[in-house]
Amino acid sequence: MHNACRLLSLFVLTAAFAWPQNDTLDSVERLLKELTEAHGPSGYEDPVRRIMRREFTPLADDIQTDGLGSLIARLDGSSETRVMMAAHMDEVGMLVRRIRPDGYLTFQTVGGWLGQALINQRYIIMTRNGPVRGITGLKTPHVTPQSERPHLHDRDRIFIDVGARDQRDAEERLGIRPGDPIAPDSPFMKLNDPKLYVGKAWDDRIGLAVEIEVLKRLRRLPPPNTVFAVATAQEEVGLRGAQTSSNIVKPDIGISIEVGVAADYPFITQDQAQERLGGGPGIFLHDSSMIPNVKFRDFVADLADSEDIPLQFEVLSGYGEDGAMMQRAHGGAPSINITVPTRYLHNHNGVLHRDDFDRAVDLVEHIIRHLDPATVEQLKSFD
Ligand code: CO
C-alpha cells in the first residue's frame, strides 16, 4: 500500500473509532470531571478541599474551616439571615487495615458498600509517597465449586493486590502504611449521550458543583440574606462535618444538596425509589435521617412550579444526609434536601444527567433569592 493510502486508511479507521462526545468538554464538564476523579474518602478530603478552596476563593467574602476540615464559604447579601447550603466532599472508600506478610492488603470499609461492588475493581491507595494502584482480586470460576458460585461475597474475604513481592516491598518500595486511605479509581466518561455522565463519587461531588455554580450567580447579584456554602467532611460515616460546620454557621435555614436515587433501571421498584434521570432535580419528603420542614418543602414545590422547573418527589426508607444536622443545629432550622438523581450510588460507575444538574442550580438559586428575612421568619414560625 502506498504511504499516502496507508495514512488515509489510518485516518478513516481512527475517525470511525473515535469517541467524539468525549473530545471537547465544556467548563462545567471539566469541573465535574476534576471533582469526580479527585480521591477523598471520609476523613481524607484534602484533594477535594483544594479544588473547593480554589473555586470558592474568588466568590466568597470569607472562607474558614471547622475542626473536621469542612470548608465554609460566606457570601454577604443584603441581610444577616443565615442561609446554609451543604454538600459533602467525602466519598465511600476504605483504609488499609493490615499489610499481610505476602504483600496483599486487607482493609476496613469507610461508608456503605455492598460486598460485591468492591470486587475486581481498581483503587488508589493514598500513601505518603503519592498514589499507588491496587485491584481487588477475585478467585477464578475455574477453581470455584458450583455450590459457592451463586453466593454473595463476604467483604471480610476481599483483599487488595498492589503487585508487591511481600510485606517489606509494599512498605518500603510502595510506601504503604496501615491506615492509608483507599479510593475507587474510575475515570469520568459519557455514556453514548452528550448529557449522560459516568463517574465515581457523584455522591456528593455533584452537590459541590451545584454550590459552586449557585455561588457564581449570587456573586453577580447578591441575595437578600447571607449565604454559607459549606463543603462538609465525613458525611458518609454519619454526617459528622455537617454537625461541626452547622455549629459554626448557626443557620436560620438549611439546604442540603445531594445525589438522588434514580430508579429508572431494571429490577428496582417505584416503592424503593422514585426519581429518574432527565426528570429534573428531586426533593426528599422522607429519609431515615430527616423529615423536612413542611412549610419549606411546600415553598420549594410552589417556587419550582412558578419558575417552570421540573421537580421530582422522593420518599426513601433508608439514606442519610447533611440536612439532618442543619435541622438540629442552634435550636433547630427548617431544612430540606435537594437532589440530582443518580443511578448506581456507592459504586465505581454512577450515572447522572446534565439537565438535572442545570435545573438543580436554577432551583437552588431561586430558593436562595426568595429567602428574605420576612420569608425565613415565616418559615421558622410555628405560631
Ligand atoms: Co451523599
mmCIF file of C-alpha atoms and ligand atoms in Angstrom:
data_model
loop_
_atom_site.group_PDB
_atom_site.id
_atom_site.type_symbol
_atom_site.label_atom_id
_atom_site.label_comp_id
_atom_site.label_asym_id
_atom_site.label_seq_id
_atom_site.Cartn_x
_atom_site.Cartn_y
_atom_site.Cartn_z
ATOM 1 C CA MET A 1 0.000 0.000 0.000
ATOM 2 C CA HIS A 2 1.166 3.474 -0.869
ATOM 3 C CA ASN A 3 2.177 5.573 2.105
ATOM 4 C CA ALA A 4 -0.499 8.193 1.448
ATOM 5 C CA CYS A 5 -3.132 5.470 1.207
ATOM 6 C CA ARG A 6 -1.862 3.980 4.416
ATOM 7 C CA LEU A 7 -2.165 7.351 6.131
ATOM 8 C CA LEU A 8 -5.638 7.895 4.744
ATOM 9 C CA SER A 9 -6.908 4.500 5.887
ATOM 10 C CA LEU A 10 -5.399 5.083 9.306
ATOM 11 C CA PHE A 11 -7.262 8.383 9.487
ATOM 12 C CA VAL A 12 -10.566 6.777 8.436
ATOM 13 C CA LEU A 13 -10.142 3.990 10.990
ATOM 14 C CA THR A 14 -9.306 6.479 13.736
ATOM 15 C CA ALA A 15 -12.315 8.618 12.866
ATOM 16 C CA ALA A 16 -14.630 5.614 12.883
ATOM 17 C CA PHE A 17 -13.488 4.509 16.327
ATOM 18 C CA ALA A 18 -13.061 7.897 17.981
ATOM 19 C CA TRP A 19 -15.302 8.910 20.854
ATOM 20 C CA PRO A 20 -16.455 12.311 19.613
ATOM 21 C CA GLN A 21 -18.604 13.061 22.671
ATOM 22 C CA ASN A 22 -15.555 12.900 24.928
ATOM 23 C CA ASP A 23 -13.339 15.115 22.791
ATOM 24 C CA THR A 24 -14.463 18.516 23.973
ATOM 25 C CA LEU A 25 -15.727 19.197 27.445
ATOM 26 C CA ASP A 26 -17.356 22.496 28.375
ATOM 27 C CA SER A 27 -16.206 24.344 31.500
ATOM 28 C CA VAL A 28 -18.841 22.692 33.723
ATOM 29 C CA GLU A 29 -17.910 19.245 32.411
ATOM 30 C CA ARG A 30 -14.235 19.918 33.084
ATOM 31 C CA LEU A 31 -15.094 20.884 36.679
ATOM 32 C CA LEU A 32 -17.291 17.791 37.106
ATOM 33 C CA LYS A 33 -14.553 15.551 35.706
ATOM 34 C CA GLU A 34 -11.996 17.064 38.071
ATOM 35 C CA LEU A 35 -14.329 16.766 41.081
ATOM 36 C CA THR A 36 -15.414 13.200 40.406
ATOM 37 C CA GLU A 37 -11.887 11.952 39.677
ATOM 38 C CA ALA A 38 -10.458 13.512 42.867
ATOM 39 C CA HIS A 39 -9.807 10.976 45.632
ATOM 40 C CA GLY A 40 -11.266 11.783 49.049
ATOM 41 C CA PRO A 41 -12.645 9.030 51.266
ATOM 42 C CA SER A 42 -14.183 10.216 54.569
ATOM 43 C CA GLY A 43 -11.540 11.818 56.772
ATOM 44 C CA TYR A 44 -9.102 12.307 53.868
ATOM 45 C CA GLU A 45 -10.821 15.030 51.885
ATOM 46 C CA ASP A 46 -7.679 17.097 51.137
ATOM 47 C CA PRO A 47 -7.677 16.709 47.323
ATOM 48 C CA VAL A 48 -11.347 17.727 47.130
ATOM 49 C CA ARG A 49 -10.928 20.565 49.610
ATOM 50 C CA ARG A 50 -8.121 22.009 47.463
ATOM 51 C CA ILE A 51 -10.450 22.165 44.455
ATOM 52 C CA MET A 52 -13.258 23.678 46.530
ATOM 53 C CA ARG A 53 -10.986 26.291 48.094
ATOM 54 C CA ARG A 54 -9.730 27.293 44.630
ATOM 55 C CA GLU A 55 -13.317 27.612 43.338
ATOM 56 C CA PHE A 56 -14.765 29.356 46.425
ATOM 57 C CA THR A 57 -11.922 31.860 46.878
ATOM 58 C CA PRO A 58 -12.885 34.336 44.113
ATOM 59 C CA LEU A 59 -16.589 34.030 45.001
ATOM 60 C CA ALA A 60 -16.660 34.356 48.797
ATOM 61 C CA ASP A 61 -16.281 37.217 51.285
ATOM 62 C CA ASP A 62 -14.730 34.863 53.823
ATOM 63 C CA ILE A 63 -13.545 31.254 53.955
ATOM 64 C CA GLN A 64 -12.881 29.187 57.066
ATOM 65 C CA THR A 65 -12.677 25.549 58.067
ATOM 66 C CA ASP A 66 -14.178 23.719 61.025
ATOM 67 C CA GLY A 67 -12.208 21.296 63.198
ATOM 68 C CA LEU A 68 -13.043 18.309 60.951
ATOM 69 C CA GLY A 69 -11.969 20.023 57.732
ATOM 70 C CA SER A 70 -15.315 21.193 56.359
ATOM 71 C CA LEU A 71 -14.852 24.300 54.208
ATOM 72 C CA ILE A 72 -17.226 27.195 54.945
ATOM 73 C CA ALA A 73 -17.533 29.989 52.342
ATOM 74 C CA ARG A 74 -19.563 33.077 53.290
ATOM 75 C CA LEU A 75 -21.159 35.387 50.744
ATOM 76 C CA ASP A 76 -22.639 38.607 52.106
ATOM 77 C CA GLY A 77 -26.016 39.724 50.792
ATOM 78 C CA SER A 78 -28.396 42.409 51.982
ATOM 79 C CA SER A 79 -29.400 40.925 55.361
ATOM 80 C CA GLU A 80 -27.966 38.827 58.183
ATOM 81 C CA THR A 81 -30.453 35.984 57.745
ATOM 82 C CA ARG A 82 -28.217 32.927 57.599
ATOM 83 C CA VAL A 83 -28.849 30.518 54.725
ATOM 84 C CA MET A 84 -26.660 27.406 54.794
ATOM 85 C CA MET A 85 -26.076 25.157 51.779
ATOM 86 C CA ALA A 86 -24.269 21.883 52.434
ATOM 87 C CA ALA A 87 -22.782 19.276 50.102
ATOM 88 C CA HIS A 88 -20.207 16.738 51.181
ATOM 89 C CA MET A 89 -16.652 16.305 49.913
ATOM 90 C CA ASP A 90 -16.049 12.743 51.085
ATOM 91 C CA GLU A 91 -16.801 9.586 49.156
ATOM 92 C CA VAL A 92 -17.164 5.974 50.242
ATOM 93 C CA GLY A 93 -13.805 4.202 50.318
ATOM 94 C CA MET A 94 -11.658 2.056 52.557
ATOM 95 C CA LEU A 95 -8.467 2.236 54.543
ATOM 96 C CA VAL A 96 -5.601 -0.219 54.898
ATOM 97 C CA ARG A 97 -6.126 -2.494 57.875
ATOM 98 C CA ARG A 98 -3.011 -4.654 57.521
ATOM 99 C CA ILE A 99 -0.244 -5.476 55.103
ATOM 100 C CA ARG A 100 -0.018 -9.249 55.032
ATOM 101 C CA PRO A 101 3.374 -10.995 55.031
ATOM 102 C CA ASP A 102 2.715 -11.966 51.378
ATOM 103 C CA GLY A 103 2.276 -8.281 50.426
ATOM 104 C CA TYR A 104 -1.513 -8.313 49.941
ATOM 105 C CA LEU A 105 -3.639 -5.751 51.829
ATOM 106 C CA THR A 106 -6.720 -6.236 53.940
ATOM 107 C CA PHE A 107 -8.933 -3.227 54.535
ATOM 108 C CA GLN A 108 -11.658 -1.545 56.579
ATOM 109 C CA THR A 109 -14.551 -0.139 54.547
ATOM 110 C CA VAL A 110 -15.415 3.527 55.144
ATOM 111 C CA GLY A 111 -19.074 4.254 54.394
ATOM 112 C CA GLY A 112 -21.733 1.983 52.920
ATOM 113 C CA TRP A 113 -20.636 -0.622 50.365
ATOM 114 C CA LEU A 114 -22.224 -3.772 49.019
ATOM 115 C CA GLY A 115 -19.598 -6.528 49.238
ATOM 116 C CA GLN A 116 -19.937 -7.439 45.558
ATOM 117 C CA ALA A 117 -19.410 -3.805 44.480
ATOM 118 C CA LEU A 118 -15.907 -3.951 45.951
ATOM 119 C CA ILE A 119 -14.705 -6.934 43.980
ATOM 120 C CA ASN A 120 -12.411 -6.961 40.948
ATOM 121 C CA GLN A 121 -12.195 -3.173 40.764
ATOM 122 C CA ARG A 122 -9.403 -0.610 40.575
ATOM 123 C CA TYR A 123 -8.395 1.516 43.534
ATOM 124 C CA ILE A 124 -5.873 4.164 44.516
ATOM 125 C CA ILE A 125 -4.081 3.840 47.851
ATOM 126 C CA MET A 126 -3.191 7.346 49.053
ATOM 127 C CA THR A 127 0.271 6.828 50.550
ATOM 128 C CA ARG A 128 2.784 9.346 51.891
ATOM 129 C CA ASN A 129 4.750 8.739 48.658
ATOM 130 C CA GLY A 130 1.721 9.531 46.497
ATOM 131 C CA PRO A 131 -0.907 7.384 44.773
ATOM 132 C CA VAL A 132 -0.357 3.625 44.475
ATOM 133 C CA ARG A 133 -2.531 1.420 42.256
ATOM 134 C CA GLY A 134 -4.382 -1.592 43.612
ATOM 135 C CA ILE A 135 -7.003 -4.089 42.459
ATOM 136 C CA THR A 136 -9.355 -6.284 44.445
ATOM 137 C CA GLY A 137 -8.663 -9.873 43.488
ATOM 138 C CA LEU A 138 -11.403 -12.405 42.840
ATOM 139 C CA LYS A 139 -10.829 -16.145 42.574
ATOM 140 C CA THR A 140 -11.400 -17.508 39.069
ATOM 141 C CA PRO A 141 -14.527 -19.647 38.345
ATOM 142 C CA HIS A 142 -12.196 -22.491 37.320
ATOM 143 C CA VAL A 143 -11.497 -23.199 40.963
ATOM 144 C CA THR A 144 -14.814 -22.078 42.476
ATOM 145 C CA PRO A 145 -17.069 -25.031 43.412
ATOM 146 C CA GLN A 146 -20.598 -24.954 41.912
ATOM 147 C CA SER A 147 -22.082 -24.622 45.407
ATOM 148 C CA GLU A 148 -20.130 -21.379 46.083
ATOM 149 C CA ARG A 149 -20.846 -19.638 42.780
ATOM 150 C CA PRO A 150 -24.280 -18.073 43.448
ATOM 151 C CA HIS A 151 -23.250 -16.737 46.853
ATOM 152 C CA LEU A 152 -22.733 -13.075 47.529
ATOM 153 C CA HIS A 153 -19.265 -12.099 48.589
ATOM 154 C CA ASP A 154 -18.305 -11.630 52.179
ATOM 155 C CA ARG A 155 -16.388 -8.358 52.329
ATOM 156 C CA ASP A 156 -14.078 -9.749 55.007
ATOM 157 C CA ARG A 157 -12.619 -12.115 52.406
ATOM 158 C CA ILE A 158 -11.795 -9.444 49.847
ATOM 159 C CA PHE A 159 -8.171 -8.319 49.549
ATOM 160 C CA ILE A 160 -6.146 -5.811 47.539
ATOM 161 C CA ASP A 161 -3.308 -6.765 45.219
ATOM 162 C CA VAL A 162 -0.743 -3.964 44.816
ATOM 163 C CA GLY A 163 1.803 -6.047 42.943
ATOM 164 C CA ALA A 164 4.144 -6.221 45.937
ATOM 165 C CA ARG A 165 6.527 -9.147 46.361
ATOM 166 C CA ASP A 166 5.993 -9.231 50.116
ATOM 167 C CA GLN A 167 5.193 -7.021 53.107
ATOM 168 C CA ARG A 168 8.560 -5.307 53.047
ATOM 169 C CA ASP A 169 8.219 -4.488 49.352
ATOM 170 C CA ALA A 170 4.761 -2.993 49.974
ATOM 171 C CA GLU A 171 6.080 -0.911 52.861
ATOM 172 C CA GLU A 172 9.451 0.180 51.535
ATOM 173 C CA ARG A 173 9.075 0.399 47.750
ATOM 174 C CA LEU A 174 5.422 1.458 47.638
ATOM 175 C CA GLY A 175 5.307 3.364 50.937
ATOM 176 C CA ILE A 176 2.070 1.770 52.139
ATOM 177 C CA ARG A 177 1.214 2.036 55.834
ATOM 178 C CA PRO A 178 -1.736 0.784 57.896
ATOM 179 C CA GLY A 179 -4.447 3.462 57.911
ATOM 180 C CA ASP A 180 -3.675 4.756 54.410
ATOM 181 C CA PRO A 181 -6.951 5.748 52.705
ATOM 182 C CA ILE A 182 -8.135 3.836 49.633
ATOM 183 C CA ALA A 183 -10.404 5.374 46.981
ATOM 184 C CA PRO A 184 -12.155 3.875 43.959
ATOM 185 C CA ASP A 185 -10.365 4.597 40.692
ATOM 186 C CA SER A 186 -12.793 5.322 37.862
ATOM 187 C CA PRO A 187 -12.288 7.971 35.179
ATOM 188 C CA PHE A 188 -15.094 10.252 34.004
ATOM 189 C CA MET A 189 -16.821 9.375 30.723
ATOM 190 C CA LYS A 190 -20.011 9.968 28.791
ATOM 191 C CA LEU A 191 -22.464 7.122 28.258
ATOM 192 C CA ASN A 192 -23.089 7.350 24.493
ATOM 193 C CA ASP A 193 -25.052 10.548 25.056
ATOM 194 C CA PRO A 194 -23.515 14.030 25.416
ATOM 195 C CA LYS A 195 -25.569 14.641 28.577
ATOM 196 C CA LEU A 196 -25.127 11.329 30.437
ATOM 197 C CA TYR A 197 -22.077 11.470 32.709
ATOM 198 C CA VAL A 198 -20.466 8.383 34.287
ATOM 199 C CA GLY A 199 -18.126 8.524 37.261
ATOM 200 C CA LYS A 200 -17.474 7.542 40.837
ATOM 201 C CA ALA A 201 -18.270 9.797 43.794
ATOM 202 C CA TRP A 202 -21.107 11.799 42.206
ATOM 203 C CA ASP A 203 -22.210 11.357 45.818
ATOM 204 C CA ASP A 204 -21.622 14.174 46.533
ATOM 205 C CA ARG A 205 -19.255 15.919 44.162
ATOM 206 C CA ILE A 206 -22.273 16.872 42.039
ATOM 207 C CA GLY A 207 -23.657 18.703 45.102
ATOM 208 C CA LEU A 208 -20.366 20.589 45.437
ATOM 209 C CA ALA A 209 -20.591 21.593 41.767
ATOM 210 C CA VAL A 210 -24.149 22.879 42.344
ATOM 211 C CA GLU A 211 -22.842 25.016 45.220
ATOM 212 C CA ILE A 212 -20.073 26.485 43.047
ATOM 213 C CA GLU A 213 -22.434 27.367 40.182
ATOM 214 C CA VAL A 214 -25.033 28.859 42.557
ATOM 215 C CA LEU A 215 -22.374 30.937 44.294
ATOM 216 C CA LYS A 216 -21.157 32.262 40.915
ATOM 217 C CA ARG A 217 -24.652 33.523 40.124
ATOM 218 C CA LEU A 218 -25.182 35.001 43.606
ATOM 219 C CA ARG A 219 -21.836 36.795 43.356
ATOM 220 C CA ARG A 220 -23.115 38.682 40.285
ATOM 221 C CA LEU A 221 -26.341 39.767 42.019
ATOM 222 C CA PRO A 222 -26.268 39.427 45.822
ATOM 223 C CA PRO A 223 -29.180 37.674 47.603
ATOM 224 C CA PRO A 224 -31.411 39.113 50.388
ATOM 225 C CA ASN A 225 -29.527 37.115 53.038
ATOM 226 C CA THR A 226 -26.055 35.885 53.994
ATOM 227 C CA VAL A 227 -25.158 32.606 52.281
ATOM 228 C CA PHE A 228 -22.845 29.986 53.733
ATOM 229 C CA ALA A 229 -21.791 27.463 51.089
ATOM 230 C CA VAL A 230 -20.330 24.557 53.027
ATOM 231 C CA ALA A 231 -18.315 21.635 51.663
ATOM 232 C CA THR A 232 -18.663 19.171 54.516
ATOM 233 C CA ALA A 233 -16.283 16.416 55.649
ATOM 234 C CA GLN A 234 -17.130 12.871 56.756
ATOM 235 C CA GLU A 235 -20.784 12.744 55.680
ATOM 236 C CA GLU A 236 -20.628 9.076 54.689
ATOM 237 C CA VAL A 237 -19.737 7.967 58.207
ATOM 238 C CA GLY A 238 -22.552 9.815 59.983
ATOM 239 C CA LEU A 239 -22.936 13.470 58.856
ATOM 240 C CA ARG A 240 -20.030 14.454 61.080
ATOM 241 C CA GLY A 241 -18.780 17.538 59.206
ATOM 242 C CA ALA A 242 -22.331 18.847 58.821
ATOM 243 C CA GLN A 243 -22.669 18.713 62.598
ATOM 244 C CA THR A 244 -19.453 20.628 63.277
ATOM 245 C CA SER A 245 -19.945 23.195 60.488
ATOM 246 C CA SER A 246 -23.581 23.825 61.475
ATOM 247 C CA ASN A 247 -22.346 24.659 64.966
ATOM 248 C CA ILE A 248 -20.211 27.406 63.434
ATOM 249 C CA VAL A 249 -22.691 28.699 60.829
ATOM 250 C CA LYS A 250 -25.749 28.622 63.142
ATOM 251 C CA PRO A 251 -28.124 28.516 60.149
ATOM 252 C CA ASP A 252 -31.596 30.075 60.121
ATOM 253 C CA ILE A 253 -32.440 27.755 57.272
ATOM 254 C CA GLY A 254 -30.678 24.767 55.659
ATOM 255 C CA ILE A 255 -30.451 23.410 52.120
ATOM 256 C CA SER A 256 -28.713 20.067 51.688
ATOM 257 C CA ILE A 257 -27.654 19.304 48.108
ATOM 258 C CA GLU A 258 -27.181 15.633 47.357
ATOM 259 C CA VAL A 259 -27.468 12.817 44.867
ATOM 260 C CA GLY A 260 -30.950 11.413 44.489
ATOM 261 C CA VAL A 261 -31.686 7.741 43.981
ATOM 262 C CA ALA A 262 -32.706 7.172 40.370
ATOM 263 C CA ALA A 263 -34.996 4.178 39.900
ATOM 264 C CA ASP A 264 -35.136 4.096 36.098
ATOM 265 C CA TYR A 265 -33.296 0.819 35.527
ATOM 266 C CA PRO A 266 -34.325 -2.856 35.608
ATOM 267 C CA PHE A 267 -35.187 -4.696 38.826
ATOM 268 C CA ILE A 268 -35.645 -1.651 41.063
ATOM 269 C CA THR A 269 -39.194 -0.706 42.043
ATOM 270 C CA GLN A 270 -41.009 2.608 42.358
ATOM 271 C CA ASP A 271 -41.601 1.818 46.021
ATOM 272 C CA GLN A 272 -37.845 1.630 46.598
ATOM 273 C CA ALA A 273 -37.112 4.996 44.912
ATOM 274 C CA GLN A 274 -38.982 7.295 42.532
ATOM 275 C CA GLU A 275 -36.550 9.554 40.654
ATOM 276 C CA ARG A 276 -35.459 9.161 37.017
ATOM 277 C CA LEU A 277 -32.666 10.766 35.015
ATOM 278 C CA GLY A 278 -33.732 13.783 32.963
ATOM 279 C CA GLY A 279 -36.827 14.449 35.075
ATOM 280 C CA GLY A 280 -35.362 17.421 36.939
ATOM 281 C CA PRO A 281 -33.983 17.832 40.448
ATOM 282 C CA GLY A 282 -35.570 15.969 43.340
ATOM 283 C CA ILE A 283 -36.765 16.978 46.790
ATOM 284 C CA PHE A 284 -36.820 14.419 49.587
ATOM 285 C CA LEU A 285 -40.073 14.065 51.539
ATOM 286 C CA HIS A 286 -38.565 11.466 53.875
ATOM 287 C CA ASP A 287 -35.295 9.675 54.528
ATOM 288 C CA SER A 288 -34.080 7.876 57.620
ATOM 289 C CA SER A 289 -32.169 10.921 58.916
ATOM 290 C CA MET A 290 -34.667 13.750 58.385
ATOM 291 C CA ILE A 291 -38.265 14.785 57.933
ATOM 292 C CA PRO A 292 -38.059 18.061 56.002
ATOM 293 C CA ASN A 293 -39.790 21.175 57.298
ATOM 294 C CA VAL A 294 -43.291 21.056 55.784
ATOM 295 C CA LYS A 295 -43.640 24.795 55.073
ATOM 296 C CA PHE A 296 -40.185 24.967 53.488
ATOM 297 C CA ARG A 297 -40.955 21.873 51.397
ATOM 298 C CA ASP A 298 -44.190 23.443 50.075
ATOM 299 C CA PHE A 299 -42.398 26.753 49.489
ATOM 300 C CA VAL A 300 -39.866 24.963 47.255
ATOM 301 C CA ALA A 301 -42.506 22.949 45.392
ATOM 302 C CA ASP A 302 -44.558 26.109 44.693
ATOM 303 C CA LEU A 303 -41.457 28.007 43.614
ATOM 304 C CA ALA A 304 -40.407 25.230 41.203
ATOM 305 C CA ASP A 305 -43.927 25.306 39.795
ATOM 306 C CA SER A 306 -43.964 29.070 39.240
ATOM 307 C CA GLU A 307 -40.457 29.054 37.729
ATOM 308 C CA ASP A 308 -41.243 26.086 35.432
ATOM 309 C CA ILE A 309 -38.514 23.930 36.957
ATOM 310 C CA PRO A 310 -39.470 20.229 36.910
ATOM 311 C CA LEU A 311 -39.284 18.734 40.404
ATOM 312 C CA GLN A 312 -39.359 15.077 41.443
ATOM 313 C CA PHE A 313 -40.533 13.858 44.841
ATOM 314 C CA GLU A 314 -38.606 11.154 46.659
ATOM 315 C CA VAL A 315 -39.612 9.084 49.691
ATOM 316 C CA LEU A 316 -36.851 6.756 50.887
ATOM 317 C CA SER A 317 -36.874 4.375 53.844
ATOM 318 C CA GLY A 318 -33.091 4.495 54.258
ATOM 319 C CA TYR A 319 -30.464 7.140 53.352
ATOM 320 C CA GLY A 320 -28.982 9.950 55.481
ATOM 321 C CA GLU A 321 -27.921 13.479 54.517
ATOM 322 C CA ASP A 322 -26.421 16.660 55.924
ATOM 323 C CA GLY A 323 -29.822 18.387 56.202
ATOM 324 C CA ALA A 324 -30.408 16.314 59.320
ATOM 325 C CA MET A 325 -27.594 18.140 61.131
ATOM 326 C CA MET A 326 -28.524 21.634 59.895
ATOM 327 C CA GLN A 327 -32.070 20.898 61.025
ATOM 328 C CA ARG A 328 -30.917 20.211 64.582
ATOM 329 C CA ALA A 329 -28.257 22.914 64.919
ATOM 330 C CA HIS A 330 -28.545 26.009 67.088
ATOM 331 C CA GLY A 331 -32.044 25.282 68.355
ATOM 332 C CA GLY A 332 -33.281 23.926 65.036
ATOM 333 C CA ALA A 333 -33.649 25.286 61.485
ATOM 334 C CA PRO A 334 -36.104 24.452 58.682
ATOM 335 C CA SER A 335 -34.191 22.223 56.264
ATOM 336 C CA ILE A 336 -34.711 20.366 53.001
ATOM 337 C CA ASN A 337 -32.704 18.042 50.762
ATOM 338 C CA ILE A 338 -32.467 18.879 47.034
ATOM 339 C CA THR A 339 -31.020 16.215 44.740
ATOM 340 C CA VAL A 340 -29.548 15.462 41.340
ATOM 341 C CA PRO A 341 -30.944 11.992 40.505
ATOM 342 C CA THR A 342 -28.165 9.421 40.074
ATOM 343 C CA ARG A 343 -28.040 5.733 39.168
ATOM 344 C CA TYR A 344 -25.818 3.200 40.981
ATOM 345 C CA LEU A 345 -24.608 5.172 44.008
ATOM 346 C CA HIS A 346 -21.694 3.960 46.132
ATOM 347 C CA ASN A 347 -20.146 2.148 43.182
ATOM 348 C CA HIS A 348 -17.327 2.754 40.711
ATOM 349 C CA ASN A 349 -19.760 3.857 37.996
ATOM 350 C CA GLY A 350 -22.657 6.193 38.790
ATOM 351 C CA VAL A 351 -24.692 7.916 36.055
ATOM 352 C CA LEU A 352 -26.420 11.295 36.032
ATOM 353 C CA HIS A 353 -27.928 13.704 33.502
ATOM 354 C CA ARG A 354 -26.598 17.197 32.774
ATOM 355 C CA ASP A 355 -30.086 18.739 32.511
ATOM 356 C CA ASP A 356 -30.885 17.662 36.079
ATOM 357 C CA PHE A 357 -27.709 19.361 37.280
ATOM 358 C CA ASP A 358 -28.516 22.593 35.413
ATOM 359 C CA ARG A 359 -32.093 22.636 36.730
ATOM 360 C CA ALA A 360 -30.865 21.937 40.279
ATOM 361 C CA VAL A 361 -28.619 25.009 40.023
ATOM 362 C CA ASP A 362 -31.616 27.059 38.806
ATOM 363 C CA LEU A 363 -33.793 25.767 41.639
ATOM 364 C CA VAL A 364 -31.291 26.373 44.449
ATOM 365 C CA GLU A 365 -30.540 29.863 43.114
ATOM 366 C CA HIS A 366 -34.265 30.729 43.058
ATOM 367 C CA ILE A 367 -34.787 29.340 46.559
ATOM 368 C CA ILE A 368 -31.972 31.473 47.978
ATOM 369 C CA ARG A 369 -33.129 34.622 46.155
ATOM 370 C CA HIS A 370 -36.583 34.218 47.740
ATOM 371 C CA LEU A 371 -35.292 33.719 51.306
ATOM 372 C CA ASP A 372 -35.568 37.303 52.555
ATOM 373 C CA PRO A 373 -35.746 37.857 56.341
ATOM 374 C CA ALA A 374 -39.569 38.033 56.469
ATOM 375 C CA THR A 375 -39.963 34.800 54.467
ATOM 376 C CA VAL A 376 -37.450 32.962 56.632
ATOM 377 C CA GLU A 377 -39.184 34.193 59.812
ATOM 378 C CA GLN A 378 -42.462 32.940 58.411
ATOM 379 C CA LEU A 379 -40.956 29.544 57.528
ATOM 380 C CA LYS A 380 -39.427 29.263 61.009
ATOM 381 C CA SER A 381 -42.632 30.189 62.809
ATOM 382 C CA PHE A 382 -44.839 27.580 64.466
ATOM 383 C CA ASP A 383 -47.303 30.173 65.810
HETATM 384 CO CO CO B 1 -24.164 11.734 49.898
#
